[in-house]
XYZ file of C-alpha atoms in Angstrom:
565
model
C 5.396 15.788 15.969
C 4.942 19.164 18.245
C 7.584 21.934 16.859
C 7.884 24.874 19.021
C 9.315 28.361 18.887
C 10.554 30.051 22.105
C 12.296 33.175 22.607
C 14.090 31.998 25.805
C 15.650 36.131 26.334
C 18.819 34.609 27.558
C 19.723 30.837 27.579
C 21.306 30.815 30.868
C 19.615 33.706 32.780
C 16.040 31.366 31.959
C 17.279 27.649 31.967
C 15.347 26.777 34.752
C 12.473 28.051 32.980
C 13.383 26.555 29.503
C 13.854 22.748 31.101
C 10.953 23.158 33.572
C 9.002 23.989 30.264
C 10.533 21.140 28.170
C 9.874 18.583 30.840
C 5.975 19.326 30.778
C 5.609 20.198 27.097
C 7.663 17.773 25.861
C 7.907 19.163 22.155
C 9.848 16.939 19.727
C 11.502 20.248 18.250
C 12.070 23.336 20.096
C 13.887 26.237 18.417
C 15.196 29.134 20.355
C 15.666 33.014 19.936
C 17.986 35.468 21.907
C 20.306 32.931 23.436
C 22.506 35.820 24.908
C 25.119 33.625 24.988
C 28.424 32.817 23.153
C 28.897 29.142 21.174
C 30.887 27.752 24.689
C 28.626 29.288 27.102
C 25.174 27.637 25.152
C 23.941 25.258 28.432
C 24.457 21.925 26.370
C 25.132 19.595 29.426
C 21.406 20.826 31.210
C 19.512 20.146 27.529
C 21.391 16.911 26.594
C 20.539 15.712 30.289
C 17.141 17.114 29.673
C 17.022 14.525 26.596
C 17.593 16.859 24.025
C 20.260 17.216 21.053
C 21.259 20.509 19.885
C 22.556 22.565 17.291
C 23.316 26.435 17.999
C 24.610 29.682 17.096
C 25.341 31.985 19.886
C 26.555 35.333 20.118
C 28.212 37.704 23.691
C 25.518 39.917 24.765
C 22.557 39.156 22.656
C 21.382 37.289 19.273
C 22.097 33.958 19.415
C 19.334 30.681 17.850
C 19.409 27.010 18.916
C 17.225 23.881 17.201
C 16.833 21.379 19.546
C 15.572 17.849 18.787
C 14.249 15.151 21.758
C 15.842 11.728 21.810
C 17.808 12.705 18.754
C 20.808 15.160 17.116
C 19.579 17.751 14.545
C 21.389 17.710 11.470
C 23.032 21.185 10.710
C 22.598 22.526 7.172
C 22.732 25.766 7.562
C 24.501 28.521 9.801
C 23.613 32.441 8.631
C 20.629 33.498 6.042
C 22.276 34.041 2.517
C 22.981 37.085 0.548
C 25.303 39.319 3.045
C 28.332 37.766 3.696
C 29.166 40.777 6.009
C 26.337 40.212 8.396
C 27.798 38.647 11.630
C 24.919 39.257 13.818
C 23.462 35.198 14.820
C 19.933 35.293 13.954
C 19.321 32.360 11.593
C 19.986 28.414 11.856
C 18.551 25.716 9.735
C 18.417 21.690 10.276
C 16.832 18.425 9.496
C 14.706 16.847 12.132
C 13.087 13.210 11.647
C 12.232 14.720 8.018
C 11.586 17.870 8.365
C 13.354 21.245 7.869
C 13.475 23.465 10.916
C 14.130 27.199 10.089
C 14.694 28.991 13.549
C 15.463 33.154 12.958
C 15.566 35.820 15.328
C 14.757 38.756 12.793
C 15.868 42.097 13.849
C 13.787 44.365 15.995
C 14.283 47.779 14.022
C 13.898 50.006 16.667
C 14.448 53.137 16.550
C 12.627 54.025 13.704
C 13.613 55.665 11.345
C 17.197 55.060 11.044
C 20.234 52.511 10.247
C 18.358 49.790 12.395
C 14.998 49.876 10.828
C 16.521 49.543 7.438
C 18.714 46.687 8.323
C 15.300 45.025 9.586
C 13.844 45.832 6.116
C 16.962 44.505 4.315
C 17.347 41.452 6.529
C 13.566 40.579 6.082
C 14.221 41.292 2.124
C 16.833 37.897 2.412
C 14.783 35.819 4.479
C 12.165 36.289 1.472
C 14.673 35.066 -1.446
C 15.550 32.064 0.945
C 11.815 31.245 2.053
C 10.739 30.885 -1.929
C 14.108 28.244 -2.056
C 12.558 26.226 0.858
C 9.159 26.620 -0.054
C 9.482 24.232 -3.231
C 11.096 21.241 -1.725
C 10.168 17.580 -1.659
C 10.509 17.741 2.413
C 8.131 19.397 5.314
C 9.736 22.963 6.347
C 8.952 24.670 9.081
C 9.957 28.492 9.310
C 9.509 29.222 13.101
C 10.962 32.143 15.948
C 10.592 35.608 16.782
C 9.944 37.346 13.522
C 9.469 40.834 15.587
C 6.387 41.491 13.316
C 3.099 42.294 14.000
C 1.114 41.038 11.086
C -1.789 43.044 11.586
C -4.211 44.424 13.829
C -5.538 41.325 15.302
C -2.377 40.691 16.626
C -1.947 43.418 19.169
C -4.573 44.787 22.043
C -6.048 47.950 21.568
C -3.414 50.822 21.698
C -2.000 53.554 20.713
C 1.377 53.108 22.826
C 3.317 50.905 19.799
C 2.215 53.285 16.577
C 5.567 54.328 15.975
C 7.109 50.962 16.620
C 8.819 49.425 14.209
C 7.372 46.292 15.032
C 3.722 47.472 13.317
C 5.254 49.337 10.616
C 3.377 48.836 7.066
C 6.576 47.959 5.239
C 7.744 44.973 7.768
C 4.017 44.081 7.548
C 3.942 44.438 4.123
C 7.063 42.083 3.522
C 5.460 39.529 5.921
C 2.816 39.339 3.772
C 5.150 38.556 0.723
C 6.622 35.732 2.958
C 2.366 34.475 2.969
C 1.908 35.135 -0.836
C 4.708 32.692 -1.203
C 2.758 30.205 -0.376
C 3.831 29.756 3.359
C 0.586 29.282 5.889
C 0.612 30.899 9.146
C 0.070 28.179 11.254
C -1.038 30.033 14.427
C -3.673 31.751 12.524
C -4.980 29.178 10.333
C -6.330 26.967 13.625
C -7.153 29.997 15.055
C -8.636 32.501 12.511
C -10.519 35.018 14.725
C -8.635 34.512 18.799
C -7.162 36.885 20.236
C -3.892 35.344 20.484
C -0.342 37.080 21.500
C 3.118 35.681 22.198
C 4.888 38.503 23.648
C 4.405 40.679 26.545
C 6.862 43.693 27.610
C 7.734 43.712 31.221
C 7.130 47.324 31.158
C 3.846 48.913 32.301
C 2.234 45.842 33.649
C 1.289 44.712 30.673
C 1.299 40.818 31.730
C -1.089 41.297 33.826
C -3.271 43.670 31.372
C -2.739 40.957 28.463
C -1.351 43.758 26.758
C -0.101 41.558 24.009
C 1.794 41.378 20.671
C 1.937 38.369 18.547
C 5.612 38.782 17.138
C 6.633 34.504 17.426
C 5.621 32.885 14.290
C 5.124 29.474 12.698
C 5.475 29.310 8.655
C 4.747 26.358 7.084
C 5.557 25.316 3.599
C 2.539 23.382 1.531
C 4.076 19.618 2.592
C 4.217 20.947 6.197
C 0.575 22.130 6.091
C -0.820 18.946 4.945
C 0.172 17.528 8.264
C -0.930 20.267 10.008
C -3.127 18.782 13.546
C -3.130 21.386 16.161
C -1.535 24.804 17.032
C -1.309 27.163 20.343
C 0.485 29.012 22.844
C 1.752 27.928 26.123
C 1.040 31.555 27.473
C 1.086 30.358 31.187
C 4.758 30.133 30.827
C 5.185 33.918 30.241
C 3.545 34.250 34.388
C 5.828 32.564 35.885
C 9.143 33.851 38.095
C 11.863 34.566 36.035
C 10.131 34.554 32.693
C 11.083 35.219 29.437
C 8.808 38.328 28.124
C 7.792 35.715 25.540
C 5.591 32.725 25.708
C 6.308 29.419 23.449
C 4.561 29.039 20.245
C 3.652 25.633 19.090
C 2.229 23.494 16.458
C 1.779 19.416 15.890
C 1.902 17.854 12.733
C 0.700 14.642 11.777
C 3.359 11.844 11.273
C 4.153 11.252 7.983
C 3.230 8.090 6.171
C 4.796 4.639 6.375
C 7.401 4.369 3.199
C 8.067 1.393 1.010
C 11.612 2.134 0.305
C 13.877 -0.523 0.932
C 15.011 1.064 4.178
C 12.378 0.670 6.322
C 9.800 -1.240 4.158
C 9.855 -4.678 5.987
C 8.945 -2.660 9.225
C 4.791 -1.731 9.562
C 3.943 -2.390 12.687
C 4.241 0.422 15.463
C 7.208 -0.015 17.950
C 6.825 0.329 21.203
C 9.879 -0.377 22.849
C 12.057 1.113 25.318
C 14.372 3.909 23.550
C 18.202 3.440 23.482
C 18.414 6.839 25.897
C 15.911 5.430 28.500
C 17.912 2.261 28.974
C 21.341 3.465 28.428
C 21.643 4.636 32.488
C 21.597 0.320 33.122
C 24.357 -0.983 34.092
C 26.868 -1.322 31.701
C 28.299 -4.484 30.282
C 31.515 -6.166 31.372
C 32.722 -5.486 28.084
C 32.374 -2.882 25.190
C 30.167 -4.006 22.874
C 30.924 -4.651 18.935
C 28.746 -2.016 17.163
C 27.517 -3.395 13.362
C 25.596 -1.020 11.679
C 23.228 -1.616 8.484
C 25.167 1.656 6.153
C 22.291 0.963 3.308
C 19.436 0.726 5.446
C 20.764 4.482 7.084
C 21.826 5.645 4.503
C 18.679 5.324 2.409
C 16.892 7.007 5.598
C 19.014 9.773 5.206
C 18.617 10.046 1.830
C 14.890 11.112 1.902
C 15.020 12.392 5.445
C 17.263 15.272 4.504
C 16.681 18.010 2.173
C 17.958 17.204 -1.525
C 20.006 20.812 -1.775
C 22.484 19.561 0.980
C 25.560 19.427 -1.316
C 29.739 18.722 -1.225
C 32.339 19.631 -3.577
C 31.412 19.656 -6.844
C 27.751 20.506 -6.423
C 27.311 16.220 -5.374
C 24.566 15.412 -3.440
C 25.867 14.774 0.617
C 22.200 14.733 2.347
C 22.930 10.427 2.815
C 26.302 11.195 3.772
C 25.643 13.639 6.153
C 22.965 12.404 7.630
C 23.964 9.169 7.900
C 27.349 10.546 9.574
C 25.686 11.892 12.093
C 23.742 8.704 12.750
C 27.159 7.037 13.386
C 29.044 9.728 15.933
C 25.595 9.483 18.015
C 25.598 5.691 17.968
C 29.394 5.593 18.559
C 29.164 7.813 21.423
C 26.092 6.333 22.862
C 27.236 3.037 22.453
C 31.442 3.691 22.865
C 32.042 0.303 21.151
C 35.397 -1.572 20.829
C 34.802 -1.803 17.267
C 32.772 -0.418 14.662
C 31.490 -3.094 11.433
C 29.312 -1.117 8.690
C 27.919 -3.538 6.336
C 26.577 -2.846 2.887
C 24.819 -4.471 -0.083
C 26.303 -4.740 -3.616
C 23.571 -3.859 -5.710
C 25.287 -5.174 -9.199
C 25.364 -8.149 -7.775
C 22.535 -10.758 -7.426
C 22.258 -12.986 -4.235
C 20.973 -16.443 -4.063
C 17.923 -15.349 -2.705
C 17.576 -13.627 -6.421
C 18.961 -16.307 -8.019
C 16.093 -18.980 -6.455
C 13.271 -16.597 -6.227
C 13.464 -14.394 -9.230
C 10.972 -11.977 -8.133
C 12.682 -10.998 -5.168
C 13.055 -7.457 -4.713
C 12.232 -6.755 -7.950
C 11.190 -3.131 -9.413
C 12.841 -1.522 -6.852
C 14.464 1.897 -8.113
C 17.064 3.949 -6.189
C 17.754 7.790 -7.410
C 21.154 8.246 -9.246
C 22.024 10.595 -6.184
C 21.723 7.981 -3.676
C 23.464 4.999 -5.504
C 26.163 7.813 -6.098
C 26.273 8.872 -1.730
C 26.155 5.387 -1.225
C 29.505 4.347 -3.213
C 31.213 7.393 -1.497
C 30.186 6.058 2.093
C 32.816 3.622 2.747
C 35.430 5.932 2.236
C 34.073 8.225 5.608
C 33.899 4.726 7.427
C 37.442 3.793 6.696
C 38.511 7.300 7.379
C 36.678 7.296 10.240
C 38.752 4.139 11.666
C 36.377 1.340 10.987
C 35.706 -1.589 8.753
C 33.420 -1.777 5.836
C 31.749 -5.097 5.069
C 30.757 -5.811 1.179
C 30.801 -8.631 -1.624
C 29.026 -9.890 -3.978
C 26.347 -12.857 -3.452
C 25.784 -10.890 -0.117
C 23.450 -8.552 1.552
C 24.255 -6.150 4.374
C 21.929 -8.815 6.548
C 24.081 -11.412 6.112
C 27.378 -9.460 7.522
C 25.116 -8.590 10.373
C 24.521 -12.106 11.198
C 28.347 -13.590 10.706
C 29.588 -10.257 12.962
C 27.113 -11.133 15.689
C 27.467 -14.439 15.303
C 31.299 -14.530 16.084
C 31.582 -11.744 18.793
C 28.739 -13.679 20.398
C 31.516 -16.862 20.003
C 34.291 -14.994 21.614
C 32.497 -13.902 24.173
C 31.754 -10.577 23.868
C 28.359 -8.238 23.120
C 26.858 -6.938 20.251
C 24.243 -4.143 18.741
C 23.081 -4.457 15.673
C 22.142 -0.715 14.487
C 19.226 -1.417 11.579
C 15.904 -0.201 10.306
C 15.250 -3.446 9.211
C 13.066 -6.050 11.410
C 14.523 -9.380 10.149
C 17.123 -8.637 12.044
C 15.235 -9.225 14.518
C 16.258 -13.005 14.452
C 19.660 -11.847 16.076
C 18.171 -10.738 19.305
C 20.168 -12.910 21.934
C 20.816 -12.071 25.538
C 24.180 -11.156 23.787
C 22.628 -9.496 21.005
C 20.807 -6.312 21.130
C 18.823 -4.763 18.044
C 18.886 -0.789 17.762
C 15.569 0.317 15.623
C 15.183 3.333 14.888
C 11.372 4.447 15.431
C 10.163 8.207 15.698
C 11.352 11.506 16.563
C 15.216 9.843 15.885
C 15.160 7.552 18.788
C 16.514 4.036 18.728
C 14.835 0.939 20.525
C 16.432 -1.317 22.047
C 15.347 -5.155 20.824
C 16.470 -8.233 22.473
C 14.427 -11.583 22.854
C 11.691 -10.253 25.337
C 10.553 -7.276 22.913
C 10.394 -9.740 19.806
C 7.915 -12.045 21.388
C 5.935 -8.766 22.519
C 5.739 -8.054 18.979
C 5.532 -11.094 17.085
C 4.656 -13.384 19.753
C 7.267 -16.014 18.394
C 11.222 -16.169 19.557
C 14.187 -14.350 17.804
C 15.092 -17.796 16.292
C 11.551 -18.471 14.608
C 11.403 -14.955 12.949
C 12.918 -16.301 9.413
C 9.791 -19.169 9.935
C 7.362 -15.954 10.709
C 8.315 -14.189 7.780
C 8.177 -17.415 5.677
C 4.425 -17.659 6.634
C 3.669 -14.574 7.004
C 5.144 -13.627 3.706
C 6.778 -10.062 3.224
C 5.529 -7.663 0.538
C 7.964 -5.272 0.083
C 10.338 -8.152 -0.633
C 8.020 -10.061 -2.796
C 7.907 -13.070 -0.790
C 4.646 -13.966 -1.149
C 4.056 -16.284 2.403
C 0.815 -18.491 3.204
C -2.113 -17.361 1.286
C -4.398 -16.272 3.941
C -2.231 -16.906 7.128
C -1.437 -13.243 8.207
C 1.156 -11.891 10.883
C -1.231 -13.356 13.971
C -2.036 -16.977 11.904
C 1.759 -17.370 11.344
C 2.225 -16.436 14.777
C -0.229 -19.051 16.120
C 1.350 -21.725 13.750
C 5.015 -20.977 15.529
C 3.676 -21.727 19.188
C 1.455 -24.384 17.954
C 4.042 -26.708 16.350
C 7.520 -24.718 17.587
C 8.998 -24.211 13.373
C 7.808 -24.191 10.094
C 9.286 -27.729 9.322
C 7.490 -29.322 12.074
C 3.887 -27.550 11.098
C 4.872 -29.139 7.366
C 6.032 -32.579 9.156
C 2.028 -32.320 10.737
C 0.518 -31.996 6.961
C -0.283 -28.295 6.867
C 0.461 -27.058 3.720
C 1.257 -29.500 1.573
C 0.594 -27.856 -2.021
C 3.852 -25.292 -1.258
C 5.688 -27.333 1.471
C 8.950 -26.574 -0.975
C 8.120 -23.276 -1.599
C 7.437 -22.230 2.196
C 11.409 -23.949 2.987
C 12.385 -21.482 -0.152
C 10.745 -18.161 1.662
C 12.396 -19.308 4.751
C 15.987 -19.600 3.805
C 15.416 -15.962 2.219
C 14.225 -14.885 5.234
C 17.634 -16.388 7.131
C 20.492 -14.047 7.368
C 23.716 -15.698 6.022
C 26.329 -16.165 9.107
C 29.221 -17.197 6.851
C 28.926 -14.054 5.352
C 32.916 -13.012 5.253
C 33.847 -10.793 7.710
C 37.332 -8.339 7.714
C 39.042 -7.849 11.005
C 37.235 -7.078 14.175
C 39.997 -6.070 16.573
C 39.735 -3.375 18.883
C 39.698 -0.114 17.131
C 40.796 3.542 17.743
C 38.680 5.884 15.930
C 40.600 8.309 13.515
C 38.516 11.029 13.827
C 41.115 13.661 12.242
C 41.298 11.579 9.169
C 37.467 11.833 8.710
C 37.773 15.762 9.221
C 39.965 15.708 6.630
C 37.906 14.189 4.678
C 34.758 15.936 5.202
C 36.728 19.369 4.917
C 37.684 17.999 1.554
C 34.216 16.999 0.582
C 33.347 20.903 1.686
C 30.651 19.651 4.570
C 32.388 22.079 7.034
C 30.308 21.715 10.006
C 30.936 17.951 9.696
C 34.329 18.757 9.714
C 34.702 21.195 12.698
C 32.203 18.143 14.616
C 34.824 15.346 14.032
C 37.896 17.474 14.932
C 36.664 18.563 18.505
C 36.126 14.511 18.750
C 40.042 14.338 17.862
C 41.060 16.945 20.085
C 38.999 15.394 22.889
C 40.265 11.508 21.622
C-alpha cells in the first residue's frame, strides 16, 4: 500500500498537476493540504474519473484537507482535531482506508512570530499531541501524514540563515514535534533515510527551486502497527519542477500488506485474485436490464468490523465501526451497480444448520467479539430503512439466500451480482451471474465462469466438488488427505464430478464422507426468499436513522442521495 501526503496549494489552481501526478504515481492513499477551496468547489468529478474516492474538508480562500482512496471510498470518522470547539479553520480529517487510519492535517504556519498566530500554532500543535497518544494505542495501522509546517531539525533545511526567525524552525514547534516522536510515532521519511538530505518544500521566492534551497515541513507519522509494515519511503521531488507547481513536492511511503485473516469473513479465500476490478469493467456495455444486487451483510460486515477503528461509536457509546463501514460498502455498490433491487442476506448464529447438524465439527471454535454480534443484530434495521430486504432464518446461512436469489432472478430472466468475500460463491458464476470479491486497496472483482476456471481450473458448477476434495480449513472440512487445490483440480477435468471419480474406485475408504463435504460445500437454493420486486430506495428514512444512531456524516451522505432521488 503507497500512502502519500501532498500539499496540492490550491485544488483547482493545480489539478492538472495533482491527476497528472496520480496517474504516474498511482498511490493507493493520497491525502491533501491547502485545498483553497470550499466543500462544493473540491474537483470531485476530475478525481472520481481519475479512479479515486474522496472525503474532504474545504474552506474559501485557503485551509482546506482531502483523503483520497484508489478504486475505493474512504470511510469518514473524523472532521476537526478535538479540544476547541471554536476553531473553524479546516486543517484536520481522519478516515479508514483498506485497514488503516489516515490522519491528513494542515497544521498552522505561525508566521509572524511572535504574536496571536504563532501561539495558535503552539496551541493547535498542543491538540494534535492529546489526539496522536489516542491513535497511537489502537489495534489498527495509523498513519499521521501532511504539511506539519515544522522543521524538525537541522538536517531538514539547507544551510541558511534566511529562515532563523521563522516560525517554522522555532525550538518550541520543534520541541512539541519531538513529543509527537516520544509518543511512540516513527518518522517514516527519516527512518529509511537517516542521514539524506531530503526536503519537501521549496518557496517560489528567491530561486530557491533551482538552488535546492529546501525545507522538509511534509511529514509521515506512523504508529507502532504501521511501522511494522513499513517497506519503502521517498519524495517525488520532480513534481515540485514542473509548470504550475505546487511549492511542495509529494511525500510518500509503502507499507507491506497486511496478513491473510482467518476470520470467518474472508477465511475460505487464500489464494491471490487477479481479476479485473468492478471500476475497470463497469464502462462495458450495460445490461438490458438492471441487475438484482444480493449482498453477503455478515461476510461485510465482519470486514468492517476489524477494518475500522474500534473507537468509531453511535448513541449510547455502541460500537458503529461494522455499521458504518459496512454502509458505506452498500451506497458504493448501489451506485456502482444501480440495481432494481437490493437482497442482504445474513446468518443466524443461534441457530445450527444441517451442515452442523451432519458434520459436528463444522465451524467450530469460532468466536465473534460481543461488539460485532451486537452491530450485526442492529444491521437489518439500516437495510430496511434503507428500502431493501433482509434475508434470515434459522437452518440457513447467508450462502444459501445467495443461491435461491440468484437462482430465481436467473429464472425470470433477469441478472444478478452477488456482492461476497466469500469464494464458494463462486459456484454461482453464470453468464447471468456475476460474483463481486472484494480484493485489495477496496476494489471489487468481477467473477463469472471464465475467471473461476483461471483460478481453480474447474467450472462454477464443480466448485462444491473442489472444495469437497480439496477440503477447506477454516471450515473444518477436512477434504482428501493429500489431494491439494491442484490434485482436486486434476480429479474434476479428469472424471468431470466427484461422483463419477468415486463411480471409477478412487477413494473408496471415505466415498460417504467425500458426498458429506460436498453437500456442505453446496449453497442451499430453496433457501426462502422475501419479495424481490423492483425497489425505490428510501434514502431519507436511513438518514433518519443514522442521525438517530448519532453517525452524522452518514446521515448528511444519505440525505444528499434523497435530495438527488
Amino acid at each position: 500500500m503507497k500512502i502519500a501526503t501532498f500539499n496540492i496549494n490550491d485544488v483547482n489552481k493545480r489539478l492538472t498537476n495533482l491527476l497528472d501526478w496520480l496517474r504516474r504515481a498511482r498511490p493507493d492513499i493520497a491525502c491533501l493540504q491547502e485545498l483553497k477551496a470550499t466543500d462544493a468547489g473540491f474537483p470531485i468529478a476530475a478525481i472520481e474519473k481519475a479512479g479515486y474516492g474522496a472525503v474532504w474538508r474545504g474552506q474559501r480562500s485557503w485551509n482546506g484537507v482531502a483523503i483520497l482512496a484508489r478504486g475505493s471510498e474512504p470511510v469518514l470518522t473524523r472532521t476537526e482535531l478535538p479540544g476547541d470547539p471554536d476553531d473553524t479553520q479546516s486543517r484536520y480529517i481522519e478516515a479508514a482506508v483498506s485497514g488503516v487510519l489516515i490522519a491528513t492535517l494542515y497544521a498552522p504556519n505561525g508566521n509572524p512570530q511572535p504574536g496571536p498566530k504563532f501561539k495558535y500554532k503552539l496551541t493547535w500543535m498542543k491538540r494534535l499531541l492529546a489526539h496522536a497518544a489516542e491513535l497511537y494505542p489502537l489495534d489498527a495501522p495509523v498513519v499521521l501524514a501532511g504539511d506539519f509546517n515544522i522543521v524538525p531539525t537541522d538536517a531538514d533545511i539547507y544551510p541558511s540563515k534566511s529562515y532563523a526567525k521563522n516560525a517554522l524552525v522555532q525550538p518550541e514547534p520543534r520541541a512539541l514535534f519531538r513529543r509527537l516522536l516520544d509518543q511512540g510515532w516513527i518518522d517514516a521519511i527519516r527512518t529509511v533515510h537517516p542521514d539524506a538530505p531530503i526536503y519537501t518544500f521549496w518557496d517560489y521566492k528567491r530561486n530557491r527551486w533551482t538552488r535546492d534551497a529546501g525545507l522538509r515541513i511534509d511529514h509521515l507519522l506512523l504508529n507502532a502497527k504501521a511501522a511494522k509494515r513499513l517497506v519503502d519511503a521517498g519524495v517525488d521531488r520532480e513534481v515540485r519542477g514542473h509548470e504550475g507547481a505546487s511549492d511542495h513536492a509529494p511525500a510518500w511511503i509503502v507499507l507491506r500488506d497486511a496478513p491473510a485473516t482467518r476470520r470467518k469473513p474472508v477465511s475460505r479465500a487464500r489464494e491471490q485474485a487477479k481479476p479485473k476490478s468492478l471500476k475497470s469493467t463497469q464502462r462495458a456495455a450495460p445490461p438490458t436490464r438492471r441487475p438484482l444486487l444480493v449482498i453477503d451483510g455478515d461476510s461485510f460486515a465482519h470486514r468492517s468490523y476489524h477494518a475500522l477503528p474500534k473507537t468509531i461509536m453511535r448513541r449510547g457509546d455502541r460500537p458503529a465501526g461494522a455499521i458504518l463501514g459496512f454502509a458505506n460498502m452498500l451506497l458504493r455498490l448501489y451506485r456502482e451497480g444501480q440495481p432494481r433491487a437490493v437482497l442482504v442476506a445474513w446468518d443466524t448464529l443461534d441457530a445450527p444448520t444441517y451442515r452442523h447438524e451432519q458434520l459436528p465439527v463444522y465451524q467450530s471454535g469460532r468466536e465473534f467479539d460481543d461488539a460485532v454480534i451486537e452491530q450485526l443484530e442492529a444491521l437489518p434495521e439500516f437495510v430496511a430503512a434503507c428500502g431493501f430486504q433482509n434475508a434470515k432464518a434459522a437452518g440457513f446461512e447467508a450462502d444459501d439466500f445467495l443461491a435461491a436469489a440468484a437462482a430465481k432472478e436467473e429464472k425470470r430472466g433477469g441478472t444478478v451480482l452477488v456482492a461476497s468475500g466469500d469464494r464458494d460463491t463462486f459456484q454461482l458464476a453464470s453468464d447471468r451471474t456475476t460474483i463481486l470479491y472484494p480484493v485489495r486497496a477496496g476494489e471489487m472483482a468481477r467473477i463469472g465462469p471464465s475467471e473461476v476456471r483461471a483460478r481453480y481450473g474447474v467450472n462454477p458448477a464443480q466448485v462444491p466438488d473442489f472444495i469437497a476434495l480439496r477440503g477447506d480449513p477454516s471450515d473444518k472440512v477436512p477434504g482428501a488427505p493429500g489431494v491439494g487445490a491442484t490434485g482436486a483440480a486434476t480429479l474434476l477435468q479428469r472424471y468431470g464430478s466427484l461422483e463419477a471419480a468415486l463411480k471409477a474406485g478412487r477413494f473408496p475408504a471415505m466415498a460417504e464422507s467425500l458426498r458429506l463435504f460436498r453437500s456442505i460445500a453446496t449453497m442451499d437454493k430453496k433457501a426462502p426468499l422475501p419479495s424481490l420486486r423492483n425497489q425505490t430506495p428510501t434514502w431519507d428514512k436511513a438518514a433518519a436513522l443514522a442521525k438517530e444512531w448519532q453517525l452524522n456524516q452518514l446521515a448528511r451522505r444519505l440525505e444528499e442521495l434523497a435530495e438527488h432521488n
